[in-house]
Amino acid sequence: MKSTTELFVRLQKLMPAGTQPRFRSASELMEWQRQEGLKRAEEVEKENRLSRAQKILGRSGICDLHRNCTFNSYQVGNDGQKQALSLAKSYAQNFGNGFASFVFSGGCGTGKNHLAAAVGNYLLQRGHSVLVVTVPDLMLRIRECYDGGKSEAALLDDLCRVDLLVLDEVGVQRETRGEWVLLNQIIDRRLAAMKPVGVLTNLNHQELTKTLGERVMDRLTMDGGIWVNFTWSSYRKNVTHLRVVK
Ligand SMILES: Nc1ncnc2c1ncn2[C@@H]1O[C@H](COP(=O)(O)OP(=O)(O)OP(=O)(O)O)[C@@H](O)[C@H]1O
Ligand SMILES: [Mg+2]
């Protein structure tokens, strides 16, 4: 087999006079090939990351309702919202340094999904894979696996592979042992693989501890994990609803 240098010399001889070669040596050509290979590998990896959520849920990682949520579109009307925005922003900006998780806890319509989606959209734009999924929806997927005679192992593997998994509506279906086992499994496996988890919940610290257990709660808040309380009233009340005129 001919060496790259020999091939390069032959190519130079074949070149019409006056042509300016793009590479002046075999090593330059090899370096260019290496760089192109790296670029392609990065593109493939990015495509894989983006298609991961599609494969798991048959939809993109962030549902349509929150697809356009950004940090900029989050309105700040009090100190709590200001702090929540700043914590969410710095969480997104520091993503990848360690594997800190986050918990957004608070009442309905306070913007937990909005800020989680803003984090998700920020990360998606930077090539990370993100999946925001409600626990009831996850339970449904698991049931579909059972009903289809399939093991849930592949689904759990996929859930553990996304860079950020946000579990929404944690605690909505209370007291179900199946949910507790599933959440424990997912959170445990992800944190063991050094992958963070986001939790969105209407439960307070005490109630969430009761639902998830102290072990999981410790793990969620360790290694720089953040807990943010959304204590203000619902943003939905600010939106003027259309009146139905009879
Ligand atoms: N501070 C805010 N600025 C702009 N929009 C907001 C703000 N807070 C909430 N919203 C909007 O209000 C709607 C409800 O917010 P969101 O879904 O994030 O609430 P939530 O805390 O997840 O509520 P729930 O507990 O009911 O799920 C969304 O459309 C969201 O974009
Ligand atoms: Mg919500």
PDB file of C-alpha atoms and ligand atoms in Angstrom:
ATOM      1  CA  MET A   1       0.000   0.000   0.000  1.00  0.00           C
ATOM      2  CA  LYS A   2       1.253   3.450  -0.880  1.00  0.00           C
ATOM      3  CA  SER A   3       1.970   5.917   1.896  1.00  0.00           C
ATOM      4  CA  THR A   4       0.024   9.172   2.092  1.00  0.00           C
ATOM      5  CA  THR A   5       3.236  11.039   1.223  1.00  0.00           C
ATOM      6  CA  GLU A   6       3.721   9.014  -1.988  1.00  0.00           C
ATOM      7  CA  LEU A   7       0.087   9.552  -2.987  1.00  0.00           C
ATOM      8  CA  PHE A   8       0.417  13.237  -2.276  1.00  0.00           C
ATOM      9  CA  VAL A   9       3.517  13.534  -4.478  1.00  0.00           C
ATOM     10  CA  ARG A  10       1.708  11.704  -7.308  1.00  0.00           C
ATOM     11  CA  LEU A  11      -1.298  13.980  -6.970  1.00  0.00           C
ATOM     12  CA  GLN A  12       0.934  17.028  -7.168  1.00  0.00           C
ATOM     13  CA  LYS A  13       2.399  15.726 -10.442  1.00  0.00           C
ATOM     14  CA  LEU A  14      -1.084  15.254 -11.913  1.00  0.00           C
ATOM     15  CA  MET A  15      -2.163  18.782 -11.030  1.00  0.00           C
ATOM     16  CA  PRO A  16      -2.406  21.208 -13.993  1.00  0.00           C
ATOM     17  CA  ALA A  17       0.274  23.879 -13.965  1.00  0.00           C
ATOM     18  CA  GLY A  18      -0.734  27.026 -12.097  1.00  0.00           C
ATOM     19  CA  THR A  19      -3.167  25.197  -9.779  1.00  0.00           C
ATOM     20  CA  GLN A  20      -2.761  26.273  -6.173  1.00  0.00           C
ATOM     21  CA  PRO A  21      -3.017  23.116  -4.049  1.00  0.00           C
ATOM     22  CA  ARG A  22      -5.117  23.399  -0.929  1.00  0.00           C
ATOM     23  CA  PHE A  23      -2.577  21.362   1.010  1.00  0.00           C
ATOM     24  CA  ARG A  24       1.147  21.770   0.729  1.00  0.00           C
ATOM     25  CA  SER A  25       2.139  18.532   2.423  1.00  0.00           C
ATOM     26  CA  ALA A  26       0.830  15.093   3.245  1.00  0.00           C
ATOM     27  CA  SER A  27       0.627  15.993   6.926  1.00  0.00           C
ATOM     28  CA  GLU A  28      -1.561  19.013   6.127  1.00  0.00           C
ATOM     29  CA  LEU A  29      -3.874  16.745   4.118  1.00  0.00           C
ATOM     30  CA  MET A  30      -4.021  14.231   6.965  1.00  0.00           C
ATOM     31  CA  GLU A  31      -4.757  16.980   9.476  1.00  0.00           C
ATOM     32  CA  TRP A  32      -7.602  18.256   7.266  1.00  0.00           C
ATOM     33  CA  GLN A  33      -9.020  14.724   7.021  1.00  0.00           C
ATOM     34  CA  ARG A  34      -8.783  14.348  10.790  1.00  0.00           C
ATOM     35  CA  GLN A  35     -10.605  17.651  11.377  1.00  0.00           C
ATOM     36  CA  GLU A  36     -13.334  16.737   8.859  1.00  0.00           C
ATOM     37  CA  GLY A  37     -13.736  13.343  10.570  1.00  0.00           C
ATOM     38  CA  LEU A  38     -14.131  15.055  13.952  1.00  0.00           C
ATOM     39  CA  LYS A  39     -16.709  17.496  12.541  1.00  0.00           C
ATOM     40  CA  ARG A  40     -18.758  14.656  11.074  1.00  0.00           C
ATOM     41  CA  ALA A  41     -18.552  12.666  14.310  1.00  0.00           C
ATOM     42  CA  GLU A  42     -19.853  15.718  16.208  1.00  0.00           C
ATOM     43  CA  GLU A  43     -22.722  16.140  13.728  1.00  0.00           C
ATOM     44  CA  VAL A  44     -23.692  12.474  14.057  1.00  0.00           C
ATOM     45  CA  GLU A  45     -23.574  12.718  17.854  1.00  0.00           C
ATOM     46  CA  LYS A  46     -25.785  15.843  17.756  1.00  0.00           C
ATOM     47  CA  GLU A  47     -28.302  14.120  15.471  1.00  0.00           C
ATOM     48  CA  ASN A  48     -28.347  11.129  17.823  1.00  0.00           C
ATOM     49  CA  ARG A  49     -28.956  13.335  20.823  1.00  0.00           C
ATOM     50  CA  LEU A  50     -31.830  15.149  19.162  1.00  0.00           C
ATOM     51  CA  SER A  51     -33.480  11.943  18.006  1.00  0.00           C
ATOM     52  CA  ARG A  52     -33.212  10.325  21.439  1.00  0.00           C
ATOM     53  CA  ALA A  53     -36.331  12.015  22.850  1.00  0.00           C
ATOM     54  CA  GLN A  54     -38.156  11.322  19.611  1.00  0.00           C
ATOM     55  CA  LYS A  55     -37.338   7.640  20.001  1.00  0.00           C
ATOM     56  CA  ILE A  56     -38.494   7.487  23.625  1.00  0.00           C
ATOM     57  CA  LEU A  57     -41.727   9.470  23.473  1.00  0.00           C
ATOM     58  CA  GLY A  58     -42.493   9.891  19.793  1.00  0.00           C
ATOM     59  CA  ARG A  59     -42.232  13.663  20.276  1.00  0.00           C
ATOM     60  CA  SER A  60     -39.516  16.190  20.855  1.00  0.00           C
ATOM     61  CA  GLY A  61     -38.048  16.519  24.327  1.00  0.00           C
ATOM     62  CA  ILE A  62     -40.048  19.630  25.221  1.00  0.00           C
ATOM     63  CA  CYS A  63     -43.776  19.596  24.480  1.00  0.00           C
ATOM     64  CA  ASP A  64     -45.305  22.202  22.131  1.00  0.00           C
ATOM     65  CA  LEU A  65     -46.802  24.275  24.935  1.00  0.00           C
ATOM     66  CA  HIS A  66     -43.374  25.081  26.368  1.00  0.00           C
ATOM     67  CA  ARG A  67     -41.290  24.967  23.185  1.00  0.00           C
ATOM     68  CA  ASN A  68     -40.912  28.763  23.132  1.00  0.00           C
ATOM     69  CA  CYS A  69     -40.241  29.304  26.820  1.00  0.00           C
ATOM     70  CA  THR A  70     -36.971  31.129  27.370  1.00  0.00           C
ATOM     71  CA  PHE A  71     -35.270  32.989  30.200  1.00  0.00           C
ATOM     72  CA  ASN A  72     -36.029  36.237  28.368  1.00  0.00           C
ATOM     73  CA  SER A  73     -39.762  35.565  28.203  1.00  0.00           C
ATOM     74  CA  TYR A  74     -39.941  34.855  31.948  1.00  0.00           C
ATOM     75  CA  GLN A  75     -41.368  37.979  33.570  1.00  0.00           C
ATOM     76  CA  VAL A  76     -40.073  39.011  36.947  1.00  0.00           C
ATOM     77  CA  GLY A  77     -42.546  40.665  39.292  1.00  0.00           C
ATOM     78  CA  ASN A  78     -41.081  39.866  42.727  1.00  0.00           C
ATOM     79  CA  ASP A  79     -37.819  38.845  44.440  1.00  0.00           C
ATOM     80  CA  GLY A  80     -38.753  35.162  44.445  1.00  0.00           C
ATOM     81  CA  GLN A  81     -39.217  35.105  40.670  1.00  0.00           C
ATOM     82  CA  LYS A  82     -35.989  37.054  40.252  1.00  0.00           C
ATOM     83  CA  GLN A  83     -34.093  34.474  42.296  1.00  0.00           C
ATOM     84  CA  ALA A  84     -35.769  31.529  40.563  1.00  0.00           C
ATOM     85  CA  LEU A  85     -34.806  32.970  37.176  1.00  0.00           C
ATOM     86  CA  SER A  86     -31.243  33.589  38.227  1.00  0.00           C
ATOM     87  CA  LEU A  87     -30.862  30.071  39.725  1.00  0.00           C
ATOM     88  CA  ALA A  88     -32.338  28.439  36.619  1.00  0.00           C
ATOM     89  CA  LYS A  89     -30.078  30.486  34.366  1.00  0.00           C
ATOM     90  CA  SER A  90     -26.922  29.637  36.251  1.00  0.00           C
ATOM     91  CA  TYR A  91     -27.979  25.981  36.368  1.00  0.00           C
ATOM     92  CA  ALA A  92     -28.158  25.987  32.559  1.00  0.00           C
ATOM     93  CA  GLN A  93     -24.910  27.905  32.135  1.00  0.00           C
ATOM     94  CA  ASN A  94     -23.006  25.540  34.446  1.00  0.00           C
ATOM     95  CA  PHE A  95     -24.530  22.372  33.011  1.00  0.00           C
ATOM     96  CA  GLY A  96     -21.919  19.696  32.493  1.00  0.00           C
ATOM     97  CA  ASN A  97     -19.702  20.765  35.392  1.00  0.00           C
ATOM     98  CA  GLY A  98     -20.684  17.988  37.772  1.00  0.00           C
ATOM     99  CA  PHE A  99     -24.152  16.497  37.702  1.00  0.00           C
ATOM    100  CA  ALA A 100     -26.214  18.702  39.973  1.00  0.00           C
ATOM    101  CA  SER A 101     -29.966  18.104  39.918  1.00  0.00           C
ATOM    102  CA  PHE A 102     -32.767  20.579  40.595  1.00  0.00           C
ATOM    103  CA  VAL A 103     -36.186  20.594  42.223  1.00  0.00           C
ATOM    104  CA  PHE A 104     -38.768  23.289  41.404  1.00  0.00           C
ATOM    105  CA  SER A 105     -41.486  23.105  44.019  1.00  0.00           C
ATOM    106  CA  GLY A 106     -44.618  25.243  44.245  1.00  0.00           C
ATOM    107  CA  GLY A 107     -48.211  25.957  43.365  1.00  0.00           C
ATOM    108  CA  CYS A 108     -49.997  25.731  40.033  1.00  0.00           C
ATOM    109  CA  GLY A 109     -49.130  28.212  37.294  1.00  0.00           C
ATOM    110  CA  THR A 110     -46.089  29.638  39.073  1.00  0.00           C
ATOM    111  CA  GLY A 111     -43.751  28.975  36.154  1.00  0.00           C
ATOM    112  CA  LYS A 112     -41.980  25.728  37.077  1.00  0.00           C
ATOM    113  CA  ASN A 113     -42.483  24.292  33.603  1.00  0.00           C
ATOM    114  CA  HIS A 114     -41.618  27.613  32.004  1.00  0.00           C
ATOM    115  CA  LEU A 115     -38.207  27.813  33.683  1.00  0.00           C
ATOM    116  CA  ALA A 116     -37.498  24.097  33.259  1.00  0.00           C
ATOM    117  CA  ALA A 117     -38.275  24.459  29.543  1.00  0.00           C
ATOM    118  CA  ALA A 118     -36.052  27.552  29.372  1.00  0.00           C
ATOM    119  CA  VAL A 119     -33.206  25.457  30.826  1.00  0.00           C
ATOM    120  CA  GLY A 120     -34.069  22.660  28.375  1.00  0.00           C
ATOM    121  CA  ASN A 121     -34.220  24.952  25.344  1.00  0.00           C
ATOM    122  CA  TYR A 122     -30.891  26.519  26.307  1.00  0.00           C
ATOM    123  CA  LEU A 123     -29.284  23.070  26.517  1.00  0.00           C
ATOM    124  CA  LEU A 124     -30.925  21.747  23.329  1.00  0.00           C
ATOM    125  CA  GLN A 125     -29.455  24.674  21.414  1.00  0.00           C
ATOM    126  CA  ARG A 126     -26.049  23.605  22.642  1.00  0.00           C
ATOM    127  CA  GLY A 127     -26.426  20.044  21.447  1.00  0.00           C
ATOM    128  CA  HIS A 128     -27.497  18.361  24.699  1.00  0.00           C
ATOM    129  CA  SER A 129     -30.369  15.898  24.786  1.00  0.00           C
ATOM    130  CA  VAL A 130     -33.262  16.914  27.040  1.00  0.00           C
ATOM    131  CA  LEU A 131     -36.508  15.224  27.938  1.00  0.00           C
ATOM    132  CA  VAL A 132     -39.317  16.725  30.007  1.00  0.00           C
ATOM    133  CA  VAL A 133     -41.938  14.122  30.831  1.00  0.00           C
ATOM    134  CA  THR A 134     -44.785  13.883  33.325  1.00  0.00           C
ATOM    135  CA  VAL A 135     -44.783  10.970  35.738  1.00  0.00           C
ATOM    136  CA  PRO A 136     -48.317   9.915  34.693  1.00  0.00           C
ATOM    137  CA  ASP A 137     -47.120   9.816  31.077  1.00  0.00           C
ATOM    138  CA  LEU A 138     -44.124   7.730  32.085  1.00  0.00           C
ATOM    139  CA  MET A 139     -46.340   5.298  33.969  1.00  0.00           C
ATOM    140  CA  LEU A 140     -48.443   4.988  30.822  1.00  0.00           C
ATOM    141  CA  ARG A 141     -45.361   4.143  28.725  1.00  0.00           C
ATOM    142  CA  ILE A 142     -44.318   1.514  31.240  1.00  0.00           C
ATOM    143  CA  ARG A 143     -47.806  -0.015  31.122  1.00  0.00           C
ATOM    144  CA  GLU A 144     -47.640  -0.023  27.312  1.00  0.00           C
ATOM    145  CA  CYS A 145     -44.394  -2.005  27.556  1.00  0.00           C
ATOM    146  CA  TYR A 146     -46.036  -4.581  29.823  1.00  0.00           C
ATOM    147  CA  ASP A 147     -49.160  -4.771  27.670  1.00  0.00           C
ATOM    148  CA  GLY A 148     -47.030  -5.263  24.572  1.00  0.00           C
ATOM    149  CA  GLY A 149     -45.212  -8.100  26.326  1.00  0.00           C
ATOM    150  CA  LYS A 150     -41.990  -6.090  26.362  1.00  0.00           C
ATOM    151  CA  SER A 151     -39.671  -5.455  29.242  1.00  0.00           C
ATOM    152  CA  GLU A 152     -39.400  -1.888  30.504  1.00  0.00           C
ATOM    153  CA  ALA A 153     -35.600  -2.256  30.625  1.00  0.00           C
ATOM    154  CA  ALA A 154     -35.014  -0.666  27.217  1.00  0.00           C
ATOM    155  CA  LEU A 155     -37.203   2.318  28.139  1.00  0.00           C
ATOM    156  CA  LEU A 156     -35.311   2.776  31.399  1.00  0.00           C
ATOM    157  CA  ASP A 157     -31.998   2.548  29.524  1.00  0.00           C
ATOM    158  CA  ASP A 158     -33.134   5.271  27.135  1.00  0.00           C
ATOM    159  CA  LEU A 159     -34.320   7.479  29.995  1.00  0.00           C
ATOM    160  CA  CYS A 160     -30.936   7.110  31.617  1.00  0.00           C
ATOM    161  CA  ARG A 161     -29.120   8.136  28.453  1.00  0.00           C
ATOM    162  CA  VAL A 162     -30.548  11.643  27.909  1.00  0.00           C
ATOM    163  CA  ASP A 163     -28.320  14.404  29.245  1.00  0.00           C
ATOM    164  CA  LEU A 164     -31.098  16.036  31.273  1.00  0.00           C
ATOM    165  CA  LEU A 165     -34.285  14.284  32.313  1.00  0.00           C
ATOM    166  CA  VAL A 166     -36.980  16.468  33.890  1.00  0.00           C
ATOM    167  CA  LEU A 167     -39.696  14.589  35.749  1.00  0.00           C
ATOM    168  CA  ASP A 168     -42.848  16.697  35.809  1.00  0.00           C
ATOM    169  CA  GLU A 169     -45.905  16.388  38.068  1.00  0.00           C
ATOM    170  CA  VAL A 170     -44.081  14.317  40.654  1.00  0.00           C
ATOM    171  CA  GLY A 171     -46.531  13.442  43.389  1.00  0.00           C
ATOM    172  CA  VAL A 172     -49.684  13.899  41.337  1.00  0.00           C
ATOM    173  CA  GLN A 173     -50.530  10.211  41.564  1.00  0.00           C
ATOM    174  CA  ARG A 174     -49.918   9.715  45.217  1.00  0.00           C
ATOM    175  CA  GLU A 175     -49.493   6.544  47.198  1.00  0.00           C
ATOM    176  CA  THR A 176     -48.862   4.284  44.247  1.00  0.00           C
ATOM    177  CA  ARG A 177     -46.062   1.869  44.970  1.00  0.00           C
ATOM    178  CA  GLY A 178     -45.381   1.380  41.250  1.00  0.00           C
ATOM    179  CA  GLU A 179     -44.633   5.060  40.821  1.00  0.00           C
ATOM    180  CA  TRP A 180     -42.361   5.130  43.845  1.00  0.00           C
ATOM    181  CA  VAL A 181     -40.360   2.149  42.577  1.00  0.00           C
ATOM    182  CA  LEU A 182     -40.081   3.619  39.087  1.00  0.00           C
ATOM    183  CA  LEU A 183     -38.936   7.051  40.257  1.00  0.00           C
ATOM    184  CA  ASN A 184     -36.441   5.491  42.633  1.00  0.00           C
ATOM    185  CA  GLN A 185     -35.054   3.317  39.892  1.00  0.00           C
ATOM    186  CA  ILE A 186     -34.739   6.160  37.396  1.00  0.00           C
ATOM    187  CA  ILE A 187     -33.240   8.693  39.788  1.00  0.00           C
ATOM    188  CA  ASP A 188     -30.862   6.126  41.291  1.00  0.00           C
ATOM    189  CA  ARG A 189     -29.616   4.898  37.952  1.00  0.00           C
ATOM    190  CA  ARG A 190     -29.190   8.367  36.508  1.00  0.00           C
ATOM    191  CA  LEU A 191     -27.295   9.713  39.477  1.00  0.00           C
ATOM    192  CA  ALA A 192     -25.096   6.605  39.554  1.00  0.00           C
ATOM    193  CA  ALA A 193     -24.291   7.313  35.898  1.00  0.00           C
ATOM    194  CA  MET A 194     -23.608  10.954  36.877  1.00  0.00           C
ATOM    195  CA  LYS A 195     -26.591  12.256  34.925  1.00  0.00           C
ATOM    196  CA  PRO A 196     -28.758  14.937  36.529  1.00  0.00           C
ATOM    197  CA  VAL A 197     -32.497  14.915  37.117  1.00  0.00           C
ATOM    198  CA  GLY A 198     -34.941  17.830  37.304  1.00  0.00           C
ATOM    199  CA  VAL A 199     -38.075  17.449  39.415  1.00  0.00           C
ATOM    200  CA  LEU A 200     -41.179  19.641  39.082  1.00  0.00           C
ATOM    201  CA  THR A 201     -43.719  19.254  41.830  1.00  0.00           C
ATOM    202  CA  ASN A 202     -46.584  20.837  43.728  1.00  0.00           C
ATOM    203  CA  LEU A 203     -45.372  19.070  46.879  1.00  0.00           C
ATOM    204  CA  ASN A 204     -43.318  20.836  49.524  1.00  0.00           C
ATOM    205  CA  HIS A 205     -40.053  19.442  50.906  1.00  0.00           C
ATOM    206  CA  GLN A 206     -41.724  17.337  53.573  1.00  0.00           C
ATOM    207  CA  GLU A 207     -44.346  15.902  51.210  1.00  0.00           C
ATOM    208  CA  LEU A 208     -41.807  15.144  48.491  1.00  0.00           C
ATOM    209  CA  THR A 209     -39.579  13.406  51.036  1.00  0.00           C
ATOM    210  CA  LYS A 210     -42.560  11.267  51.983  1.00  0.00           C
ATOM    211  CA  THR A 211     -43.202  10.454  48.310  1.00  0.00           C
ATOM    212  CA  LEU A 212     -39.646   9.784  47.166  1.00  0.00           C
ATOM    213  CA  GLY A 213     -37.982   8.689  50.381  1.00  0.00           C
ATOM    214  CA  GLU A 214     -35.060  10.311  52.177  1.00  0.00           C
ATOM    215  CA  ARG A 215     -32.396   8.469  50.237  1.00  0.00           C
ATOM    216  CA  VAL A 216     -33.512   9.791  46.861  1.00  0.00           C
ATOM    217  CA  MET A 217     -34.077  13.274  48.294  1.00  0.00           C
ATOM    218  CA  ASP A 218     -30.511  13.322  49.632  1.00  0.00           C
ATOM    219  CA  ARG A 219     -29.171  12.319  46.265  1.00  0.00           C
ATOM    220  CA  LEU A 220     -31.220  14.944  44.436  1.00  0.00           C
ATOM    221  CA  THR A 221     -29.904  17.784  46.508  1.00  0.00           C
ATOM    222  CA  MET A 222     -26.290  16.610  46.874  1.00  0.00           C
ATOM    223  CA  ASP A 223     -23.362  17.800  44.735  1.00  0.00           C
ATOM    224  CA  GLY A 224     -24.637  21.332  44.320  1.00  0.00           C
ATOM    225  CA  GLY A 225     -28.222  20.331  43.530  1.00  0.00           C
ATOM    226  CA  ILE A 226     -30.708  23.194  43.884  1.00  0.00           C
ATOM    227  CA  TRP A 227     -34.132  23.445  45.488  1.00  0.00           C
ATOM    228  CA  VAL A 228     -36.264  26.390  44.381  1.00  0.00           C
ATOM    229  CA  ASN A 229     -39.561  27.309  46.053  1.00  0.00           C
ATOM    230  CA  PHE A 230     -42.135  28.926  43.768  1.00  0.00           C
ATOM    231  CA  THR A 231     -44.220  30.659  46.406  1.00  0.00           C
ATOM    232  CA  TRP A 232     -46.121  33.326  44.437  1.00  0.00           C
ATOM    233  CA  SER A 233     -49.563  33.129  42.896  1.00  0.00           C
ATOM    234  CA  SER A 234     -50.411  31.621  39.536  1.00  0.00           C
ATOM    235  CA  TYR A 235     -49.327  33.471  36.412  1.00  0.00           C
ATOM    236  CA  ARG A 236     -52.365  32.014  34.664  1.00  0.00           C
ATOM    237  CA  LYS A 237     -54.533  34.478  36.634  1.00  0.00           C
ATOM    238  CA  ASN A 238     -52.717  37.344  34.891  1.00  0.00           C
ATOM    239  CA  VAL A 239     -53.802  36.120  31.510  1.00  0.00           C
ATOM    240  CA  THR A 240     -57.095  37.613  30.362  1.00  0.00           C
ATOM    241  CA  HIS A 241     -59.349  34.786  29.300  1.00  0.00           C
ATOM    242  CA  LEU A 242     -61.759  35.099  26.407  1.00  0.00           C
ATOM    243  CA  ARG A 243     -65.320  35.519  27.629  1.00  0.00           C
ATOM    244  CA  VAL A 244     -67.887  33.292  26.004  1.00  0.00           C
ATOM    245  CA  VAL A 245     -70.714  35.545  24.815  1.00  0.00           C
ATOM    246  CA  LYS A 246     -74.033  33.729  24.578  1.00  0.00           C
TER     247      LYS A 246
HETATM  248  N1  LIG B   1     -43.058  34.706  35.302  1.00  0.00           N
HETATM  249  C1  LIG B   1     -43.630  34.320  34.157  1.00  0.00           C
HETATM  250  N2  LIG B   1     -43.426  35.046  33.029  1.00  0.00           N
HETATM  251  C2  LIG B   1     -44.022  34.702  31.881  1.00  0.00           C
HETATM  252  N3  LIG B   1     -44.822  33.622  31.737  1.00  0.00           N
HETATM  253  C3  LIG B   1     -45.050  32.871  32.817  1.00  0.00           C
HETATM  254  C4  LIG B   1     -44.467  33.172  34.076  1.00  0.00           C
HETATM  255  N4  LIG B   1     -44.880  32.251  34.950  1.00  0.00           N
HETATM  256  C5  LIG B   1     -45.657  31.412  34.284  1.00  0.00           C
HETATM  257  N5  LIG B   1     -45.782  31.777  32.999  1.00  0.00           N
HETATM  258  C6  LIG B   1     -46.614  31.135  31.960  1.00  0.00           C
HETATM  259  O1  LIG B   1     -47.814  30.722  32.599  1.00  0.00           O
HETATM  260  C7  LIG B   1     -48.199  29.432  32.161  1.00  0.00           C
HETATM  261  C8  LIG B   1     -48.211  28.476  33.344  1.00  0.00           C
HETATM  262  O2  LIG B   1     -46.886  28.305  33.815  1.00  0.00           O
HETATM  263  P1  LIG B   1     -46.226  26.868  34.048  1.00  0.00           P
HETATM  264  O3  LIG B   1     -46.869  25.854  33.166  1.00  0.00           O
HETATM  265  O4  LIG B   1     -44.765  27.021  33.961  1.00  0.00           O
HETATM  266  O5  LIG B   1     -46.687  26.629  35.554  1.00  0.00           O
HETATM  267  P2  LIG B   1     -46.351  25.422  36.537  1.00  0.00           P
HETATM  268  O6  LIG B   1     -45.669  26.017  37.725  1.00  0.00           O
HETATM  269  O7  LIG B   1     -45.652  24.348  35.835  1.00  0.00           O
HETATM  270  O8  LIG B   1     -47.826  25.015  36.983  1.00  0.00           O
HETATM  271  P3  LIG B   1     -48.461  23.553  37.354  1.00  0.00           P
HETATM  272  O9  LIG B   1     -48.018  23.244  38.741  1.00  0.00           O
HETATM  273  O10 LIG B   1     -49.918  23.808  37.252  1.00  0.00           O
HETATM  274  O11 LIG B   1     -47.961  22.571  36.349  1.00  0.00           O
HETATM  275  C9  LIG B   1     -47.200  29.021  31.102  1.00  0.00           C
HETATM  276  O12 LIG B   1     -47.732  29.351  29.840  1.00  0.00           O
HETATM  277  C10 LIG B   1     -45.978  29.887  31.386  1.00  0.00           C
HETATM  278  O13 LIG B   1     -45.235  30.174  30.214  1.00  0.00           O
HETATM  279 MG    MG B   2     -46.344  22.350  35.374  1.00  0.00          MG
END
